[in-house]
PDB file of C-alpha atoms and ligand atoms in Angstrom:
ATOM      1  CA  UNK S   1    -111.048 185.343 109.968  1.00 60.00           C
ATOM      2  CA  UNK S   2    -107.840 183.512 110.367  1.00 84.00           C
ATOM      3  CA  UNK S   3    -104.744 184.198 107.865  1.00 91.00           C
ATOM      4  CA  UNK S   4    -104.153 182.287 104.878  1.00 95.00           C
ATOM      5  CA  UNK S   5    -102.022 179.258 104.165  1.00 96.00           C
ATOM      6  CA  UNK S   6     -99.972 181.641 101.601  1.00 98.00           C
ATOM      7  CA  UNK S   7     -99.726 185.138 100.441  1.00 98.00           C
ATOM      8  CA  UNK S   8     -98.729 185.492  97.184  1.00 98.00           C
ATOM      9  CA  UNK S   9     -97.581 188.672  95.588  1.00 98.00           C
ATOM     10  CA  UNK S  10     -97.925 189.693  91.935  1.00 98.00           C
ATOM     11  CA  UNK S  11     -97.220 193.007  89.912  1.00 98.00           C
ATOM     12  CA  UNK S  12     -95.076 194.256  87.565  1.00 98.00           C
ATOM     13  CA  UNK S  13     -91.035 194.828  87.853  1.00 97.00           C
ATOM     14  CA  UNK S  14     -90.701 197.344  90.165  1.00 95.00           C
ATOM     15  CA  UNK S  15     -94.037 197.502  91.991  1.00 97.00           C
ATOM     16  CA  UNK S  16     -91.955 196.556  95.647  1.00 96.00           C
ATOM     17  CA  UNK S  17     -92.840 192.614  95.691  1.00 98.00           C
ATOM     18  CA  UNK S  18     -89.225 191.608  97.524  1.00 97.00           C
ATOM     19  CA  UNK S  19     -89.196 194.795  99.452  1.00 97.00           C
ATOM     20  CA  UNK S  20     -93.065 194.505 100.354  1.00 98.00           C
ATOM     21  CA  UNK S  21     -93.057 190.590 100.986  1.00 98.00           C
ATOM     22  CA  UNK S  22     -90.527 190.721 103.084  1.00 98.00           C
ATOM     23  CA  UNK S  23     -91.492 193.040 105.389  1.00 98.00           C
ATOM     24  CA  UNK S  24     -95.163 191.962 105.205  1.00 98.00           C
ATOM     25  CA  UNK S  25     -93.670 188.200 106.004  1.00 98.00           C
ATOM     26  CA  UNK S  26     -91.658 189.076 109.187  1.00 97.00           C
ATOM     27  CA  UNK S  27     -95.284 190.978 110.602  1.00 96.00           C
ATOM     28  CA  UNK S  28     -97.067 187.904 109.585  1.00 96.00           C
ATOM     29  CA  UNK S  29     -94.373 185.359 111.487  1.00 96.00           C
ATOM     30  CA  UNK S  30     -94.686 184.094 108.141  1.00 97.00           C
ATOM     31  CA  UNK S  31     -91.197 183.093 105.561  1.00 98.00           C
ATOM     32  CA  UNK S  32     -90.119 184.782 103.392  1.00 98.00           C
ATOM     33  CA  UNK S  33     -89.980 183.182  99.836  1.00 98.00           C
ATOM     34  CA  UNK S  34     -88.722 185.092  96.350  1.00 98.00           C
ATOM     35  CA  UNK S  35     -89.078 182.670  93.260  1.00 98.00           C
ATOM     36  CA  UNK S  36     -86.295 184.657  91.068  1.00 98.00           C
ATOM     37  CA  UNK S  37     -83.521 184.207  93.884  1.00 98.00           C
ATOM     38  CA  UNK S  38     -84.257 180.793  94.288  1.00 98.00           C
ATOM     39  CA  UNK S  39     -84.256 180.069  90.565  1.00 98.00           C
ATOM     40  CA  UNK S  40     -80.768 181.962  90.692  1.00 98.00           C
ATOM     41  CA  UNK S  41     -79.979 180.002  93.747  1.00 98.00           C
ATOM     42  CA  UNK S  42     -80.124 176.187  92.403  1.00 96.00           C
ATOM     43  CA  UNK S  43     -79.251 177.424  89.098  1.00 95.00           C
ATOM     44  CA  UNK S  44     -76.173 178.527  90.524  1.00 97.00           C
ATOM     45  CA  UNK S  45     -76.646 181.522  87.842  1.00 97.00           C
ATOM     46  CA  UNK S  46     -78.137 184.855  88.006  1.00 97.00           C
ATOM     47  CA  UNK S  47     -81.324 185.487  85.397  1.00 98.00           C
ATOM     48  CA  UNK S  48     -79.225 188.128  82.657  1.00 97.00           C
ATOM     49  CA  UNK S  49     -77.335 184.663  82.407  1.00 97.00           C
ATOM     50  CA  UNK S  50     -80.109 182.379  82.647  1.00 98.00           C
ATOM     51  CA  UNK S  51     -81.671 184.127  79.978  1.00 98.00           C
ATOM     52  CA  UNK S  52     -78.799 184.396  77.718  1.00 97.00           C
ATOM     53  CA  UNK S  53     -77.975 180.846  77.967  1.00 97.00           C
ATOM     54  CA  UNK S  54     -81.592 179.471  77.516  1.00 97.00           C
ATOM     55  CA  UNK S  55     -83.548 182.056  76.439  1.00 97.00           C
ATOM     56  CA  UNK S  56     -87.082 183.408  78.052  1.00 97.00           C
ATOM     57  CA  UNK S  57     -88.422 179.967  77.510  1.00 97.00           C
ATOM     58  CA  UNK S  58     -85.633 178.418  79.371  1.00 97.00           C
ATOM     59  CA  UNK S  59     -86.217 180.625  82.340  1.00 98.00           C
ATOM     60  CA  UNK S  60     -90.633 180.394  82.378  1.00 98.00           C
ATOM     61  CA  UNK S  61     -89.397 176.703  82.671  1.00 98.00           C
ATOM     62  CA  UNK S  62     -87.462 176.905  85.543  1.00 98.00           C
ATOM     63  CA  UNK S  63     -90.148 179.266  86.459  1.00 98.00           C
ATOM     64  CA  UNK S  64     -93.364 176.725  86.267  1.00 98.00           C
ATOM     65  CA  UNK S  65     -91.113 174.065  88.365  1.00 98.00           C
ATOM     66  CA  UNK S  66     -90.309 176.517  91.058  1.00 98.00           C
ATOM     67  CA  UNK S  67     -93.727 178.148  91.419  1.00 98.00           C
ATOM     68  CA  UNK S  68     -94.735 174.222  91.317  1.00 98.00           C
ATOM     69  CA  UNK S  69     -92.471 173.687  94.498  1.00 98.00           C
ATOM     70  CA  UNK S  70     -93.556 176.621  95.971  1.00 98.00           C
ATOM     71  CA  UNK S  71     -96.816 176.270  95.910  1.00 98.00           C
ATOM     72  CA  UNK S  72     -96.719 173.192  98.460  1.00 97.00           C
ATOM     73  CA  UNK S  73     -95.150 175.567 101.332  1.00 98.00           C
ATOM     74  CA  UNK S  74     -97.530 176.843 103.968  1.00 97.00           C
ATOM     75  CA  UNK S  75     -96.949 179.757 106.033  1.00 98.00           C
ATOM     76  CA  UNK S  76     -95.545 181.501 103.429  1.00 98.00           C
ATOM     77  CA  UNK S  77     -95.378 184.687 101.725  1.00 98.00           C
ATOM     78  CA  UNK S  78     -94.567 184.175  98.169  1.00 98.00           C
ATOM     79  CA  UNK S  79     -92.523 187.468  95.558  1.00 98.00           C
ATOM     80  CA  UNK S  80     -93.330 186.092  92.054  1.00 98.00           C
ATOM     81  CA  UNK S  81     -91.589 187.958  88.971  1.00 98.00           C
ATOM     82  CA  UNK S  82     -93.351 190.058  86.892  1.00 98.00           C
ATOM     83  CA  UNK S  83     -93.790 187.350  84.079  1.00 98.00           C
ATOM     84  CA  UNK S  84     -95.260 184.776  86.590  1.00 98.00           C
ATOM     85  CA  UNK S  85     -98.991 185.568  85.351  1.00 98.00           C
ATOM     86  CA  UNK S  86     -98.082 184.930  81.645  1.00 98.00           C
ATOM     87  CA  UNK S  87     -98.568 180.954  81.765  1.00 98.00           C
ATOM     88  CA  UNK S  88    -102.456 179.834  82.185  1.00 98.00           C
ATOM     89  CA  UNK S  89    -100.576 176.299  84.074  1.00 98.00           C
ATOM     90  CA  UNK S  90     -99.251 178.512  86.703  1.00 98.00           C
ATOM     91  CA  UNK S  91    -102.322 180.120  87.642  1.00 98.00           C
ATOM     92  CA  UNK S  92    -103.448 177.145  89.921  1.00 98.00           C
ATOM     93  CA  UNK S  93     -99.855 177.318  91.109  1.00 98.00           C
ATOM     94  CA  UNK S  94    -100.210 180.663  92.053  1.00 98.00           C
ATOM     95  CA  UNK S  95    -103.907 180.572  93.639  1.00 98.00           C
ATOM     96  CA  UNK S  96    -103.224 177.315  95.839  1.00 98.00           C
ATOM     97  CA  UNK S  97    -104.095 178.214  99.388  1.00 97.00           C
ATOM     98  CA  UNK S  98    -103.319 181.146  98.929  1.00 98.00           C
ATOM     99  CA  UNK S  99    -104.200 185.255  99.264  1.00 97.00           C
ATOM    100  CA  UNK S 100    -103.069 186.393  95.704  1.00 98.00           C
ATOM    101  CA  UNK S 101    -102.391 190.674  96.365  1.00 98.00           C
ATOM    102  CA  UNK S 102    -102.084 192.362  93.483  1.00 98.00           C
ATOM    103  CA  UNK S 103     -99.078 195.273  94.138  1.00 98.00           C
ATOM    104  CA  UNK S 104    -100.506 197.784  91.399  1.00 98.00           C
ATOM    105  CA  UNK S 105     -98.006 200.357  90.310  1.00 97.00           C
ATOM    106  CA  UNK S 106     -97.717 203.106  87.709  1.00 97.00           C
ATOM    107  CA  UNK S 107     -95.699 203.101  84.830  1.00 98.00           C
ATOM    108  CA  UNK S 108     -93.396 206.189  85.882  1.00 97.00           C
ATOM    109  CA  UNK S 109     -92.933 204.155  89.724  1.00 96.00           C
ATOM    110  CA  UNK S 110     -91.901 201.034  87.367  1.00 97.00           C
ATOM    111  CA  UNK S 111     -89.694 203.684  85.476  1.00 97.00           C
ATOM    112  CA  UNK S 112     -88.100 204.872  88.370  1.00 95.00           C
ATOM    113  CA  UNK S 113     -87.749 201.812  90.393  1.00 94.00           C
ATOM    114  CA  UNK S 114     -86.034 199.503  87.311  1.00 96.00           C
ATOM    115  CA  UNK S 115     -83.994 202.334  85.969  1.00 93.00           C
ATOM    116  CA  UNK S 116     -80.551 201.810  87.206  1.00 89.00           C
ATOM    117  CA  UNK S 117     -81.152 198.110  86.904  1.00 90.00           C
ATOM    118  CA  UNK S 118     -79.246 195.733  84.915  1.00 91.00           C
ATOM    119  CA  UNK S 119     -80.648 192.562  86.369  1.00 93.00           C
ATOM    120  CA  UNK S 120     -83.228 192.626  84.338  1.00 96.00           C
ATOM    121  CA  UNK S 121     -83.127 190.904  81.071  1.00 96.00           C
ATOM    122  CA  UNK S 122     -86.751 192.654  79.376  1.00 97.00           C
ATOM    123  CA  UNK S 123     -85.508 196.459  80.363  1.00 96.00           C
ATOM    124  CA  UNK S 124     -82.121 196.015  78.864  1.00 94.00           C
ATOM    125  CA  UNK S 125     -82.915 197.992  75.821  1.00 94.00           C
ATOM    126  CA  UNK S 126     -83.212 201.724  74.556  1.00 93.00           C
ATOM    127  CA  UNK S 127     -86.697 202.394  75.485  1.00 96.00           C
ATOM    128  CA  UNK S 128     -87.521 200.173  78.840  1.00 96.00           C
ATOM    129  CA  UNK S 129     -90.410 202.669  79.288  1.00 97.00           C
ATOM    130  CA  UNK S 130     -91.852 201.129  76.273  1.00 98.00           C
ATOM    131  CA  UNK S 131     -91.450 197.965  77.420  1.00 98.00           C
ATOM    132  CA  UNK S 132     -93.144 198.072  80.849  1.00 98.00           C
ATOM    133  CA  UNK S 133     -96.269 200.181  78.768  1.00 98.00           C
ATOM    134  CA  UNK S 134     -97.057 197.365  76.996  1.00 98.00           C
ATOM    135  CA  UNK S 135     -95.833 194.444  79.675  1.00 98.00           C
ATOM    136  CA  UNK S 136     -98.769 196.456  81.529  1.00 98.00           C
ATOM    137  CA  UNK S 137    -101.231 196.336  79.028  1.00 98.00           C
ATOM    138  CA  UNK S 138    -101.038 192.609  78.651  1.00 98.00           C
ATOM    139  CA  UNK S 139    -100.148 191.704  82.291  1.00 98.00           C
ATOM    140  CA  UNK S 140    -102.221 193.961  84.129  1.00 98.00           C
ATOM    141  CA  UNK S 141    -105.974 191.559  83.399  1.00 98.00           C
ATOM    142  CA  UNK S 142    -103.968 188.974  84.302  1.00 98.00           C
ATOM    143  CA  UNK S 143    -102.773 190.443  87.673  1.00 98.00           C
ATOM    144  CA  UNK S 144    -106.423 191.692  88.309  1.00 98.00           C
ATOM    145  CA  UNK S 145    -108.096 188.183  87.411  1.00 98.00           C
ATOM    146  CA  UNK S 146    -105.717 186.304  89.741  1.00 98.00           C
ATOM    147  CA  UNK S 147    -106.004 188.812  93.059  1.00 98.00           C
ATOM    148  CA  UNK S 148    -107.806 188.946  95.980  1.00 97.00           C
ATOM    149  CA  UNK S 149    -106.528 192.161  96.656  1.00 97.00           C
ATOM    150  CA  UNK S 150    -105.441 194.860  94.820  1.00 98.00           C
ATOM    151  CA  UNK S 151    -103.086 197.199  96.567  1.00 98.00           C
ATOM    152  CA  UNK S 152    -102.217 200.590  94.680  1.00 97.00           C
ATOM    153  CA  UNK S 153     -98.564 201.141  96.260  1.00 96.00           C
ATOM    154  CA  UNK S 154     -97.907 204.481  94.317  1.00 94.00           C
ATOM    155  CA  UNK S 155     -96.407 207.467  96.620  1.00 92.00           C
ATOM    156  CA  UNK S 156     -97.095 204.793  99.247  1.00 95.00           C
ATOM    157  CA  UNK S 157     -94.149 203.956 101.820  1.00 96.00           C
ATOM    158  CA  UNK S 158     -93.287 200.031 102.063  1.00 97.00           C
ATOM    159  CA  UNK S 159     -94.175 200.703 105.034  1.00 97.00           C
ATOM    160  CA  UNK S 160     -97.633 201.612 105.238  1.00 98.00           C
ATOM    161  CA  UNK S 161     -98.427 199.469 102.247  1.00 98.00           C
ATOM    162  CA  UNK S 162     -97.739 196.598 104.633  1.00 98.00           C
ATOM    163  CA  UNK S 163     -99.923 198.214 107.435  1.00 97.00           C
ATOM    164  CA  UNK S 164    -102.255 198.436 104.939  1.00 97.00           C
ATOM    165  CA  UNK S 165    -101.898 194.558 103.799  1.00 97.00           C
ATOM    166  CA  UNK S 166    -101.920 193.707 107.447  1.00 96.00           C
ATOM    167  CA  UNK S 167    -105.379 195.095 108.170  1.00 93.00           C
ATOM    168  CA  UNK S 168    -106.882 193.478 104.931  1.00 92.00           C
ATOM    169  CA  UNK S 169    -105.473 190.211 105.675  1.00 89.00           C
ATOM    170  CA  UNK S 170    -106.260 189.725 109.003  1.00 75.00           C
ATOM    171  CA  UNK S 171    -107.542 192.955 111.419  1.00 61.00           C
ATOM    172  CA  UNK S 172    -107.372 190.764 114.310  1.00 66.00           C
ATOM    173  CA  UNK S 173    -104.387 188.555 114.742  1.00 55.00           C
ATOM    174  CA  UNK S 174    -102.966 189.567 117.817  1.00 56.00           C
ATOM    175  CA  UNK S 175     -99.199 190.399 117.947  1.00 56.00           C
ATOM    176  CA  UNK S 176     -98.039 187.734 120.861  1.00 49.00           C
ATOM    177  CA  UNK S 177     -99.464 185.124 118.389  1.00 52.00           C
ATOM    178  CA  UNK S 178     -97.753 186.376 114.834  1.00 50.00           C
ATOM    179  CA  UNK S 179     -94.968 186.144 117.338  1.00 49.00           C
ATOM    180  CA  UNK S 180     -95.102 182.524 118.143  1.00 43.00           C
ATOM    181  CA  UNK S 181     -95.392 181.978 114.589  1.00 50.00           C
ATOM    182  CA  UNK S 182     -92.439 183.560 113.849  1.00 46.00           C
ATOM    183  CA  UNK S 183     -90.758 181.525 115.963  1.00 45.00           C
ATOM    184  CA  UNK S 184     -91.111 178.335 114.831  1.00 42.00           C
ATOM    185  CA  UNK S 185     -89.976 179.010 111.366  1.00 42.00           C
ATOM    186  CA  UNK S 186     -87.007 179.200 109.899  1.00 38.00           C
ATOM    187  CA  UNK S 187     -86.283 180.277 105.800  1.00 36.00           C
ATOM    188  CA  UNK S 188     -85.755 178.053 102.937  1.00 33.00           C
TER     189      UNK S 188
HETATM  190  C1  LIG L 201     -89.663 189.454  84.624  1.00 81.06           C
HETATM  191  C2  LIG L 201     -89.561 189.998  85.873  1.00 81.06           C
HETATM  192  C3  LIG L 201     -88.430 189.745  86.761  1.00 81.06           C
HETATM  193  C4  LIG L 201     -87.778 188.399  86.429  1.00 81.06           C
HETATM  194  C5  LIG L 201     -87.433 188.324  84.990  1.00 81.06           C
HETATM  195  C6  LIG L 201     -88.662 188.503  84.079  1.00 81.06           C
HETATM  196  C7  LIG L 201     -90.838 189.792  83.794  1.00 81.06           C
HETATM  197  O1  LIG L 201     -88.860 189.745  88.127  1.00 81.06           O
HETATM  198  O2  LIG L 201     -88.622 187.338  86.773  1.00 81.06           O
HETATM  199  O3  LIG L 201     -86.476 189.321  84.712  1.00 81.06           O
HETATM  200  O4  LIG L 201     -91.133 189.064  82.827  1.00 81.06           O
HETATM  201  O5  LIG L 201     -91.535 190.784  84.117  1.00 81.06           O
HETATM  202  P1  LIG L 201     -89.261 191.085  88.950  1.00 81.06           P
HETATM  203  O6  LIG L 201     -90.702 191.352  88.667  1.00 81.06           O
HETATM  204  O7  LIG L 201     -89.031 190.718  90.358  1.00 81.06           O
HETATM  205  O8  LIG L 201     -88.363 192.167  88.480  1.00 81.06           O
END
């Protein structure tokens, strides 16, 4: 079995997709790629603002066209936001040569990980907890449907969930060649 063109990672806020892709990315030789930061990046603005100024539509926009771009960029491994699932059009965006994993994560990890957080827009209200419950119950079919893997990461280090993704995505790639890999590339 030889790796996939992409790894894409989907889950909830707070279920370790930046943390989690990129470690998994540097043991893959593979770049790292997070669709919010980029957004922020061009946009010149962080997403509070983006969301302000244009609203959720406005960002799932910007969204779309960046998971659009993305999509195209081999050797990759791909941290999606939360909401990324919530559009049927970027479903093929998502699944295009790629490994979707599914980072599955309880509601109290979510809780915990998001609650000193003010970057994100949907939690910045009296009951985030609320919020992420029903976020989950829409979002989590949709996380499910899309994934070729489904990784619980609860009371799970970073770490070993990335040993973990390792073995499922490829048991026998060899370290001197993820290292060659990970030479020849350098990040967007
Ligand atoms: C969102 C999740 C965020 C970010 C935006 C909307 C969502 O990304 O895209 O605030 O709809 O769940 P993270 O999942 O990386 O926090």
């Amino acid at each position: 079995m030889s790796l996939p063109k992409r790894v894409v990672l989907v889950g909830p806020m707070g279920a370790g997709k930046s943390t989690i892709g990129r470690m998994l990315a540097k043991e893959l030789g593979y770049r790292f790629l997070d669709s919010d930061r980029i957004i922020e990046q061009r946009c010149g603005a962080n997403i509070p603002w983006i969301f302000d100024v244009e609203g959720e539509a406005g960002f799932r926009q910007r969204e779309t066209a960046m998971l659009g771009e993305l999509a195209n960029e081999e050797h990759t491994v791909l941290a999606t936001g939360g909401g990324a699932v919530m559009r049927p059009e970027n479903h093929p965006l998502l699944k295009k040569d790629a490994m979707v994993i599914y980072l599955k994560t309880s509601i109290e990890q979510q809780v915990e990980r998001t609650r000193k957080d003010r970057n994100r827009p949907l939690l910045q209200n009296d009951d985030p907890e609320a919020v992420l419950r029903n976020l989950f119950s829409i979002r989590d079919p949709l996380y499910s449907g899309l994934a070729d893997i489904i990784m619980y990461t609860d009371r799970k280090s970073p770490r070993l969930v990335v040993r973990q993704l390792v073995n499922r995505l490829n048991p026998r790639t060899p370290r001197h060649k993820r290292q060659i890999r990970k030479e020849g590339r350098n990040h967007v």
